[in-house]
């Protein structure tokens, strides 16, 4: 539950940024942005003036929006003719999140508000949302606890002869029964994810998804995640799943094995733990994201695993951690070229992983909060490989 005080804090922070950018206000039309500033995910738009009270315009459901949102000014969405009356004529420079707004929608509002200038506010909107309030951190911690509880149940249902899809279905069933909402929202264009993935024999494969592990999926139309292949003995079984509770996403990975593992895979797993610990200790305000990625990549190289780090050789992901919150791909990103400094209260999923085309995939992932003492682990479960 997002309180009125929490919402007002978010609105004041955004209004301060709008003022810095010399904007007269912002028009939010992307659903998760509207939710962040209104506490209701109904179909509509939010006009936020640089000063004063925002106006929430709802197409459907107006009645539910009124019950859910603490905002004082909630109206039915006006007709095209009436819409310009919502935004004062003095508001000539209007912010909009161009990273997610389709050109057709931008042009539509540009016609309604002829003569106004629309300015991209995507970077500082994402930066603002990346820093979590104490209430958000508590929701993320609860999300991590619930997700960890499902991971702890895996030895109860992982058995020889299962297909990857059977394992995924059992895990996802339990995750849903625990209350996970399933909407893994992503901001990046052309990325999509169905809760997570369970891969073993189908793990070492090429794929579109911007991550270290892809999986074969079920068809050319769904080339990500679990396949119809049977899980094999003496092979790493990687479960990489999200938990989505009250809209907030945590992300974690654990490795399970029926039998034993090749020594090279065990070595790679130990390296992944060492990289995770280095990054966890470094998750402090002021640390530069790119430098953390480069340190992780150097550790992989020194261990003789450069070509296996973060993906199939030739298609390696150029990051080792990503922000999480209401979306899976929030700021910050521990990535090459991302020179932003970490801030207190940001939340990051750290995922050092290694892919061996002939042997499988292995690694670890946990969600952490940035603190002055280093990363605070939100997905509390032992990191060790579970041998069965």
CSV table of C-alpha atoms in Angstrom, one decimal:
chain,number,residue,atom,x,y,z
A,1,UNK,CA,0.0,0.0,0.0
A,2,UNK,CA,1.4,3.4,-1.1
A,3,UNK,CA,0.4,6.1,1.4
A,4,UNK,CA,-0.4,9.6,0.7
A,5,UNK,CA,2.8,10.9,2.4
A,6,UNK,CA,4.9,8.5,0.3
A,7,UNK,CA,3.2,9.7,-2.9
A,8,UNK,CA,3.6,13.4,-2.0
A,9,UNK,CA,7.3,12.7,-1.4
A,10,UNK,CA,7.7,11.3,-4.9
A,11,UNK,CA,5.7,14.1,-6.5
A,12,UNK,CA,7.8,16.8,-4.7
A,13,UNK,CA,11.0,15.1,-5.8
A,14,UNK,CA,9.9,15.1,-9.5
A,15,UNK,CA,8.6,18.6,-9.3
A,16,UNK,CA,12.0,19.8,-8.1
A,17,UNK,CA,13.7,18.1,-11.1
A,18,UNK,CA,11.2,19.7,-13.4
A,19,UNK,CA,12.0,23.0,-12.0
A,20,UNK,CA,15.7,22.4,-12.4
A,21,UNK,CA,15.1,21.6,-16.1
A,22,UNK,CA,13.0,24.8,-16.5
A,23,UNK,CA,9.9,22.8,-17.4
A,24,UNK,CA,6.3,23.8,-16.7
A,25,UNK,CA,5.2,20.3,-15.9
A,26,UNK,CA,5.2,16.7,-17.1
A,27,UNK,CA,2.6,14.5,-18.8
A,28,UNK,CA,3.0,10.8,-17.8
A,29,UNK,CA,1.2,8.3,-20.0
A,30,UNK,CA,3.3,5.1,-19.5
A,31,UNK,CA,1.4,2.9,-17.1
A,32,UNK,CA,4.1,2.1,-14.6
A,33,UNK,CA,5.1,5.8,-14.4
A,34,UNK,CA,1.5,6.8,-13.8
A,35,UNK,CA,1.3,4.1,-11.1
A,36,UNK,CA,4.5,5.4,-9.4
A,37,UNK,CA,3.1,8.8,-9.0
A,38,UNK,CA,-0.6,7.9,-8.4
A,39,UNK,CA,-0.6,4.5,-6.7
A,40,UNK,CA,-3.2,3.1,-9.1
A,41,UNK,CA,-2.5,1.1,-12.3
A,42,UNK,CA,-5.6,2.1,-14.2
A,43,UNK,CA,-5.7,3.3,-17.8
A,44,UNK,CA,-5.1,7.0,-17.9
A,45,UNK,CA,-2.6,9.9,-17.9
A,46,UNK,CA,-1.1,12.1,-15.1
A,47,UNK,CA,-0.5,15.8,-15.5
A,48,UNK,CA,2.0,17.0,-13.0
A,49,UNK,CA,2.5,20.8,-12.9
A,50,UNK,CA,5.9,22.0,-11.8
A,51,UNK,CA,4.1,23.4,-8.7
A,52,UNK,CA,0.7,22.4,-7.2
A,53,UNK,CA,-1.5,19.4,-7.4
A,54,UNK,CA,-1.3,16.8,-10.1
A,55,UNK,CA,-4.4,15.8,-12.1
A,56,UNK,CA,-5.1,12.1,-12.8
A,57,UNK,CA,-7.2,11.5,-15.9
A,58,UNK,CA,-8.7,8.0,-16.0
A,59,UNK,CA,-10.2,6.2,-19.0
A,60,UNK,CA,-10.9,3.0,-17.1
A,61,UNK,CA,-11.6,2.3,-14.3
A,62,UNK,CA,-12.4,5.7,-12.9
A,63,UNK,CA,-14.2,4.2,-9.8
A,64,UNK,CA,-11.3,1.9,-9.0
A,65,UNK,CA,-8.7,4.7,-9.4
A,66,UNK,CA,-10.8,6.9,-7.0
A,67,UNK,CA,-10.6,4.0,-4.4
A,68,UNK,CA,-6.9,3.3,-4.8
A,69,UNK,CA,-5.2,6.6,-5.4
A,70,UNK,CA,-4.6,9.1,-2.5
A,71,UNK,CA,-4.5,12.0,-5.1
A,72,UNK,CA,-7.1,14.6,-4.6
A,73,UNK,CA,-7.7,15.6,-8.2
A,74,UNK,CA,-9.0,12.5,-10.1
A,75,UNK,CA,-11.2,13.0,-13.2
A,76,UNK,CA,-12.7,11.0,-16.0
A,77,UNK,CA,-10.5,11.3,-19.1
A,78,UNK,CA,-11.8,14.3,-21.1
A,79,UNK,CA,-12.6,14.4,-24.8
A,80,UNK,CA,-10.0,15.6,-27.3
A,81,UNK,CA,-11.7,18.9,-27.4
A,82,UNK,CA,-11.7,19.3,-23.6
A,83,UNK,CA,-8.2,17.9,-23.0
A,84,UNK,CA,-6.3,21.2,-23.6
A,85,UNK,CA,-8.3,22.8,-20.8
A,86,UNK,CA,-6.7,20.5,-18.2
A,87,UNK,CA,-3.2,21.9,-18.9
A,88,UNK,CA,-2.8,25.7,-18.5
A,89,UNK,CA,-1.8,27.7,-21.6
A,90,UNK,CA,1.2,29.0,-19.6
A,91,UNK,CA,2.6,25.5,-19.5
A,92,UNK,CA,4.6,25.7,-22.7
A,93,UNK,CA,7.5,23.3,-22.0
A,94,UNK,CA,6.2,19.8,-21.0
A,95,UNK,CA,8.2,16.8,-20.0
A,96,UNK,CA,7.5,13.3,-21.4
A,97,UNK,CA,9.2,10.0,-21.1
A,98,UNK,CA,10.4,9.4,-24.7
A,99,UNK,CA,12.1,6.2,-23.8
A,100,UNK,CA,8.8,4.4,-23.6
A,101,UNK,CA,6.2,6.7,-25.3
A,102,UNK,CA,5.4,5.6,-28.9
A,103,UNK,CA,5.7,8.3,-31.6
A,104,UNK,CA,2.0,7.9,-32.3
A,105,UNK,CA,1.1,8.8,-28.8
A,106,UNK,CA,3.5,11.7,-28.6
A,107,UNK,CA,2.1,13.1,-31.9
A,108,UNK,CA,-1.4,12.7,-30.6
A,109,UNK,CA,-0.8,14.8,-27.5
A,110,UNK,CA,1.2,17.3,-29.6
A,111,UNK,CA,-1.9,17.8,-31.8
A,112,UNK,CA,-4.1,18.3,-28.7
A,113,UNK,CA,-1.6,20.7,-27.2
A,114,UNK,CA,-0.6,22.6,-30.3
A,115,UNK,CA,2.3,25.0,-29.8
A,116,UNK,CA,3.7,23.3,-26.7
A,117,UNK,CA,7.2,21.9,-26.6
A,118,UNK,CA,7.7,18.3,-25.4
A,119,UNK,CA,11.0,17.6,-23.7
A,120,UNK,CA,12.4,14.1,-22.9
A,121,UNK,CA,12.6,13.6,-19.1
A,122,UNK,CA,13.5,9.9,-19.3
A,123,UNK,CA,17.0,10.0,-17.7
A,124,UNK,CA,16.1,11.9,-14.6
A,125,UNK,CA,12.7,10.1,-14.2
A,126,UNK,CA,14.6,6.8,-14.2
A,127,UNK,CA,17.2,8.2,-11.8
A,128,UNK,CA,14.6,9.4,-9.4
A,129,UNK,CA,12.8,6.0,-9.4
A,130,UNK,CA,16.0,4.1,-8.9
A,131,UNK,CA,16.4,5.4,-5.3
A,132,UNK,CA,13.9,3.5,-3.1
A,133,UNK,CA,12.2,4.9,-0.1
A,134,UNK,CA,12.2,2.9,3.2
A,135,UNK,CA,8.6,1.8,2.3
A,136,UNK,CA,9.8,0.5,-1.1
A,137,UNK,CA,12.8,-1.2,0.4
A,138,UNK,CA,10.5,-3.0,2.8
A,139,UNK,CA,8.3,-4.2,-0.1
A,140,UNK,CA,11.3,-5.4,-1.9
A,141,UNK,CA,12.6,-7.2,1.2
A,142,UNK,CA,9.2,-9.0,1.5
A,143,UNK,CA,9.3,-9.8,-2.2
A,144,UNK,CA,12.8,-11.3,-1.7
A,145,UNK,CA,11.7,-13.3,1.3
A,146,UNK,CA,8.7,-14.8,-0.6
A,147,UNK,CA,10.8,-15.7,-3.6
A,148,UNK,CA,13.5,-17.3,-1.5
A,149,UNK,CA,10.9,-19.5,0.2
A,150,UNK,CA,9.9,-21.0,-3.2
A,151,UNK,CA,13.5,-21.6,-4.1
A,152,UNK,CA,13.9,-23.5,-0.8
A,153,UNK,CA,11.1,-25.9,-1.9
A,154,UNK,CA,12.9,-27.0,-5.2
A,155,UNK,CA,14.5,-30.2,-3.7
A,156,UNK,CA,10.9,-31.3,-2.9
A,157,UNK,CA,9.9,-31.5,-6.6
A,158,UNK,CA,13.0,-31.7,-8.7
A,159,UNK,CA,13.3,-35.3,-9.8
A,160,UNK,CA,15.0,-37.3,-12.6
A,161,UNK,CA,13.1,-37.5,-15.8
A,162,UNK,CA,11.5,-34.1,-15.6
A,163,UNK,CA,11.6,-31.8,-18.6
A,164,UNK,CA,12.7,-28.3,-18.2
A,165,UNK,CA,9.2,-27.1,-18.8
A,166,UNK,CA,7.9,-29.4,-16.0
A,167,UNK,CA,10.4,-28.0,-13.6
A,168,UNK,CA,9.5,-24.4,-14.7
A,169,UNK,CA,5.7,-25.1,-14.4
A,170,UNK,CA,6.1,-26.5,-10.8
A,171,UNK,CA,8.2,-23.6,-9.7
A,172,UNK,CA,5.9,-21.1,-11.3
A,173,UNK,CA,2.8,-22.7,-9.8
A,174,UNK,CA,4.3,-22.4,-6.3
A,175,UNK,CA,5.4,-18.9,-7.0
A,176,UNK,CA,1.9,-17.9,-8.0
A,177,UNK,CA,0.4,-19.6,-5.0
A,178,UNK,CA,2.8,-17.5,-2.9
A,179,UNK,CA,1.2,-14.4,-4.3
A,180,UNK,CA,3.6,-13.4,-7.1
A,181,UNK,CA,1.8,-11.2,-9.6
A,182,UNK,CA,3.8,-12.5,-12.6
A,183,UNK,CA,4.0,-9.1,-14.4
A,184,UNK,CA,7.7,-8.8,-15.1
A,185,UNK,CA,7.7,-5.3,-16.4
A,186,UNK,CA,10.6,-4.2,-18.5
A,187,UNK,CA,11.3,-0.7,-19.9
A,188,UNK,CA,13.7,-1.8,-22.7
A,189,UNK,CA,12.2,-2.0,-26.2
A,190,UNK,CA,11.8,-5.5,-27.7
A,191,UNK,CA,12.6,-7.3,-24.4
A,192,UNK,CA,10.1,-9.7,-22.8
A,193,UNK,CA,10.2,-12.3,-20.0
A,194,UNK,CA,7.8,-14.8,-18.6
A,195,UNK,CA,8.6,-14.9,-14.9
A,196,UNK,CA,12.0,-16.5,-15.3
A,197,UNK,CA,13.7,-19.6,-16.7
A,198,UNK,CA,14.7,-23.1,-15.8
A,199,UNK,CA,17.5,-24.4,-18.0
A,200,UNK,CA,19.8,-27.4,-18.0
A,201,UNK,CA,20.3,-29.2,-21.3
A,202,UNK,CA,18.7,-26.2,-23.1
A,203,UNK,CA,20.8,-23.7,-21.2
A,204,UNK,CA,23.8,-23.2,-23.5
A,205,UNK,CA,22.1,-21.6,-26.5
A,206,UNK,CA,22.0,-18.3,-28.4
A,207,UNK,CA,19.1,-16.0,-28.0
A,208,UNK,CA,17.7,-12.5,-28.2
A,209,UNK,CA,17.3,-11.8,-24.5
A,210,UNK,CA,19.7,-9.3,-23.1
A,211,UNK,CA,21.2,-11.5,-20.3
A,212,UNK,CA,23.8,-14.1,-19.7
A,213,UNK,CA,21.4,-17.1,-20.0
A,214,UNK,CA,18.7,-17.5,-22.6
A,215,UNK,CA,17.5,-21.1,-22.8
A,216,UNK,CA,16.0,-22.6,-25.9
A,217,UNK,CA,12.4,-21.8,-25.1
A,218,UNK,CA,9.5,-23.7,-26.7
A,219,UNK,CA,9.4,-22.3,-30.3
A,220,UNK,CA,10.9,-19.8,-32.6
A,221,UNK,CA,8.2,-17.4,-31.5
A,222,UNK,CA,9.1,-18.0,-27.8
A,223,UNK,CA,12.9,-18.5,-27.9
A,224,UNK,CA,13.6,-18.0,-24.2
A,225,UNK,CA,13.4,-20.0,-21.0
A,226,UNK,CA,12.5,-23.7,-20.4
A,227,UNK,CA,12.4,-26.2,-23.3
A,228,UNK,CA,10.9,-29.7,-23.7
A,229,UNK,CA,14.3,-31.3,-23.1
A,230,UNK,CA,14.7,-33.6,-20.1
A,231,UNK,CA,16.9,-32.4,-17.3
A,232,UNK,CA,20.0,-34.5,-17.1
A,233,UNK,CA,22.1,-35.9,-14.2
A,234,UNK,CA,25.5,-34.4,-13.5
A,235,UNK,CA,24.5,-31.2,-15.2
A,236,UNK,CA,23.9,-27.8,-13.6
A,237,UNK,CA,20.2,-26.9,-13.4
A,238,UNK,CA,19.9,-23.2,-13.3
A,239,UNK,CA,16.7,-21.6,-12.0
A,240,UNK,CA,16.6,-17.8,-12.5
A,241,UNK,CA,13.3,-16.3,-11.4
A,242,UNK,CA,11.7,-13.1,-10.4
A,243,UNK,CA,9.2,-12.5,-7.6
A,244,UNK,CA,6.7,-9.8,-8.1
A,245,UNK,CA,4.8,-8.7,-5.0
A,246,UNK,CA,3.0,-5.4,-4.7
A,247,UNK,CA,4.5,-4.6,-8.0
A,248,UNK,CA,8.1,-4.8,-6.8
A,249,UNK,CA,10.5,-7.2,-8.4
A,250,UNK,CA,13.3,-9.2,-6.9
A,251,UNK,CA,15.5,-11.4,-9.0
A,252,UNK,CA,17.6,-14.4,-8.0
A,253,UNK,CA,19.3,-17.5,-9.3
A,254,UNK,CA,20.3,-20.8,-7.7
A,255,UNK,CA,22.0,-23.9,-9.1
A,256,UNK,CA,20.7,-27.5,-8.4
A,257,UNK,CA,22.5,-30.7,-9.5
A,258,UNK,CA,21.3,-34.3,-9.5
A,259,UNK,CA,24.6,-36.1,-9.1
A,260,UNK,CA,27.9,-34.3,-9.4
A,261,UNK,CA,29.6,-31.6,-11.5
A,262,UNK,CA,32.6,-31.2,-13.7
A,263,UNK,CA,35.5,-29.6,-11.9
A,264,UNK,CA,35.6,-26.7,-14.4
A,265,UNK,CA,32.0,-25.9,-13.5
A,266,UNK,CA,32.7,-26.0,-9.8
A,267,UNK,CA,35.6,-23.6,-10.3
A,268,UNK,CA,33.4,-21.2,-12.3
A,269,UNK,CA,30.8,-21.3,-9.5
A,270,UNK,CA,33.4,-20.4,-6.9
A,271,UNK,CA,34.5,-17.5,-9.1
A,272,UNK,CA,30.9,-16.3,-9.4
A,273,UNK,CA,30.7,-16.3,-5.6
A,274,UNK,CA,34.0,-14.3,-5.4
A,275,UNK,CA,32.7,-11.8,-7.9
A,276,UNK,CA,29.4,-11.4,-6.1
A,277,UNK,CA,31.2,-10.8,-2.8
A,278,UNK,CA,33.4,-8.2,-4.3
A,279,UNK,CA,30.5,-6.4,-5.8
A,280,UNK,CA,28.4,-6.7,-2.7
A,281,UNK,CA,31.1,-5.1,-0.6
A,282,UNK,CA,31.4,-2.4,-3.2
A,283,UNK,CA,27.7,-1.5,-3.3
A,284,UNK,CA,28.2,1.8,-1.5
A,285,UNK,CA,27.1,5.4,-2.4
A,286,UNK,CA,29.7,6.9,-4.8
A,287,UNK,CA,30.9,3.7,-6.4
A,288,UNK,CA,31.0,4.0,-10.2
A,289,UNK,CA,29.0,1.4,-12.0
A,290,UNK,CA,31.3,0.9,-14.9
A,291,UNK,CA,34.3,0.4,-12.7
A,292,UNK,CA,32.5,-2.4,-10.8
A,293,UNK,CA,31.7,-4.1,-14.0
A,294,UNK,CA,35.3,-3.9,-15.2
A,295,UNK,CA,36.5,-5.3,-11.9
A,296,UNK,CA,34.2,-8.2,-12.2
A,297,UNK,CA,35.3,-8.8,-15.8
A,298,UNK,CA,38.9,-8.7,-14.8
A,299,UNK,CA,38.3,-11.3,-12.0
A,300,UNK,CA,36.7,-13.6,-14.6
A,301,UNK,CA,39.7,-13.1,-16.9
A,302,UNK,CA,42.2,-13.8,-14.2
A,303,UNK,CA,40.4,-17.0,-13.4
A,304,UNK,CA,40.7,-18.1,-17.1
A,305,UNK,CA,37.0,-17.6,-17.8
A,306,UNK,CA,36.9,-14.4,-19.9
A,307,UNK,CA,35.3,-16.1,-22.8
A,308,UNK,CA,32.6,-17.7,-20.7
A,309,UNK,CA,31.6,-14.7,-18.6
A,310,UNK,CA,28.1,-13.4,-18.9
A,311,UNK,CA,27.0,-15.4,-21.9
A,312,UNK,CA,27.8,-17.5,-24.9
A,313,UNK,CA,31.1,-16.7,-26.6
A,314,UNK,CA,30.5,-13.9,-29.0
A,315,UNK,CA,27.2,-12.9,-27.5
A,316,UNK,CA,28.1,-12.0,-24.0
A,317,UNK,CA,26.1,-9.5,-22.0
A,318,UNK,CA,28.1,-6.4,-21.1
A,319,UNK,CA,26.8,-6.0,-17.6
A,320,UNK,CA,26.9,-7.9,-14.3
A,321,UNK,CA,24.1,-6.2,-12.4
A,322,UNK,CA,20.9,-4.3,-13.1
A,323,UNK,CA,18.6,-2.2,-11.0
A,324,UNK,CA,15.2,-3.6,-10.0
A,325,UNK,CA,12.0,-2.2,-8.6
A,326,UNK,CA,8.7,-1.8,-10.4
A,327,UNK,CA,10.6,-2.8,-13.5
A,328,UNK,CA,13.3,-5.5,-14.1
A,329,UNK,CA,15.7,-3.2,-15.9
A,330,UNK,CA,15.9,-0.1,-13.8
A,331,UNK,CA,18.9,2.1,-13.0
A,332,UNK,CA,21.6,1.6,-12.0
A,333,UNK,CA,23.3,-0.8,-14.4
A,334,UNK,CA,26.7,-2.3,-13.5
A,335,UNK,CA,27.8,-2.1,-17.1
A,336,UNK,CA,30.5,-0.9,-19.5
A,337,UNK,CA,29.8,2.7,-20.4
A,338,UNK,CA,27.5,3.3,-17.4
A,339,UNK,CA,29.5,5.8,-15.5
A,340,UNK,CA,26.9,6.8,-13.0
A,341,UNK,CA,27.7,6.7,-9.2
A,342,UNK,CA,25.6,4.5,-6.9
A,343,UNK,CA,23.2,6.2,-4.5
A,344,UNK,CA,22.0,5.1,-1.1
A,345,UNK,CA,18.7,3.1,-1.4
A,346,UNK,CA,19.2,1.9,-5.0
A,347,UNK,CA,18.5,-1.8,-5.5
A,348,UNK,CA,20.6,-4.0,-7.7
A,349,UNK,CA,20.4,-7.6,-8.9
A,350,UNK,CA,24.0,-8.9,-9.1
A,351,UNK,CA,24.3,-11.9,-11.4
A,352,UNK,CA,27.8,-13.2,-12.3
A,353,UNK,CA,27.3,-16.2,-14.5
A,354,UNK,CA,29.3,-18.4,-16.8
A,355,UNK,CA,28.2,-20.3,-19.9
A,356,UNK,CA,30.0,-23.4,-21.2
A,357,UNK,CA,28.6,-24.5,-24.6
A,358,UNK,CA,29.3,-28.2,-24.0
A,359,UNK,CA,28.7,-28.4,-20.2
A,360,UNK,CA,26.0,-26.0,-19.2
A,361,UNK,CA,25.4,-22.7,-17.4
A,362,UNK,CA,26.4,-21.8,-13.8
A,363,UNK,CA,26.4,-18.8,-11.5
A,364,UNK,CA,24.6,-16.9,-8.8
A,365,UNK,CA,22.2,-14.0,-8.5
A,366,UNK,CA,20.8,-12.0,-5.6
A,367,UNK,CA,19.1,-8.7,-5.1
A,368,UNK,CA,20.9,-6.1,-2.9
A,369,UNK,CA,20.2,-2.6,-1.6
A,370,UNK,CA,23.0,-0.1,-1.7
A,371,UNK,CA,24.0,1.1,1.8
A,372,UNK,CA,27.0,2.8,3.4
A,373,UNK,CA,28.2,-0.7,4.6
A,374,UNK,CA,27.8,-2.3,1.2
A,375,UNK,CA,25.1,-4.4,-0.3
A,376,UNK,CA,22.2,-5.5,2.0
A,377,UNK,CA,21.0,-8.8,0.7
A,378,UNK,CA,17.2,-8.9,0.1
A,379,UNK,CA,17.0,-12.5,-1.2
A,380,UNK,CA,18.1,-14.3,1.9
A,381,UNK,CA,18.9,-17.9,1.0
A,382,UNK,CA,22.2,-19.8,1.1
A,383,UNK,CA,24.1,-19.4,-2.2
A,384,UNK,CA,25.7,-22.8,-2.3
A,385,UNK,CA,25.0,-25.4,-5.1
A,386,UNK,CA,22.3,-27.8,-4.0
A,387,UNK,CA,23.4,-31.4,-4.8
A,388,UNK,CA,20.7,-34.0,-4.8
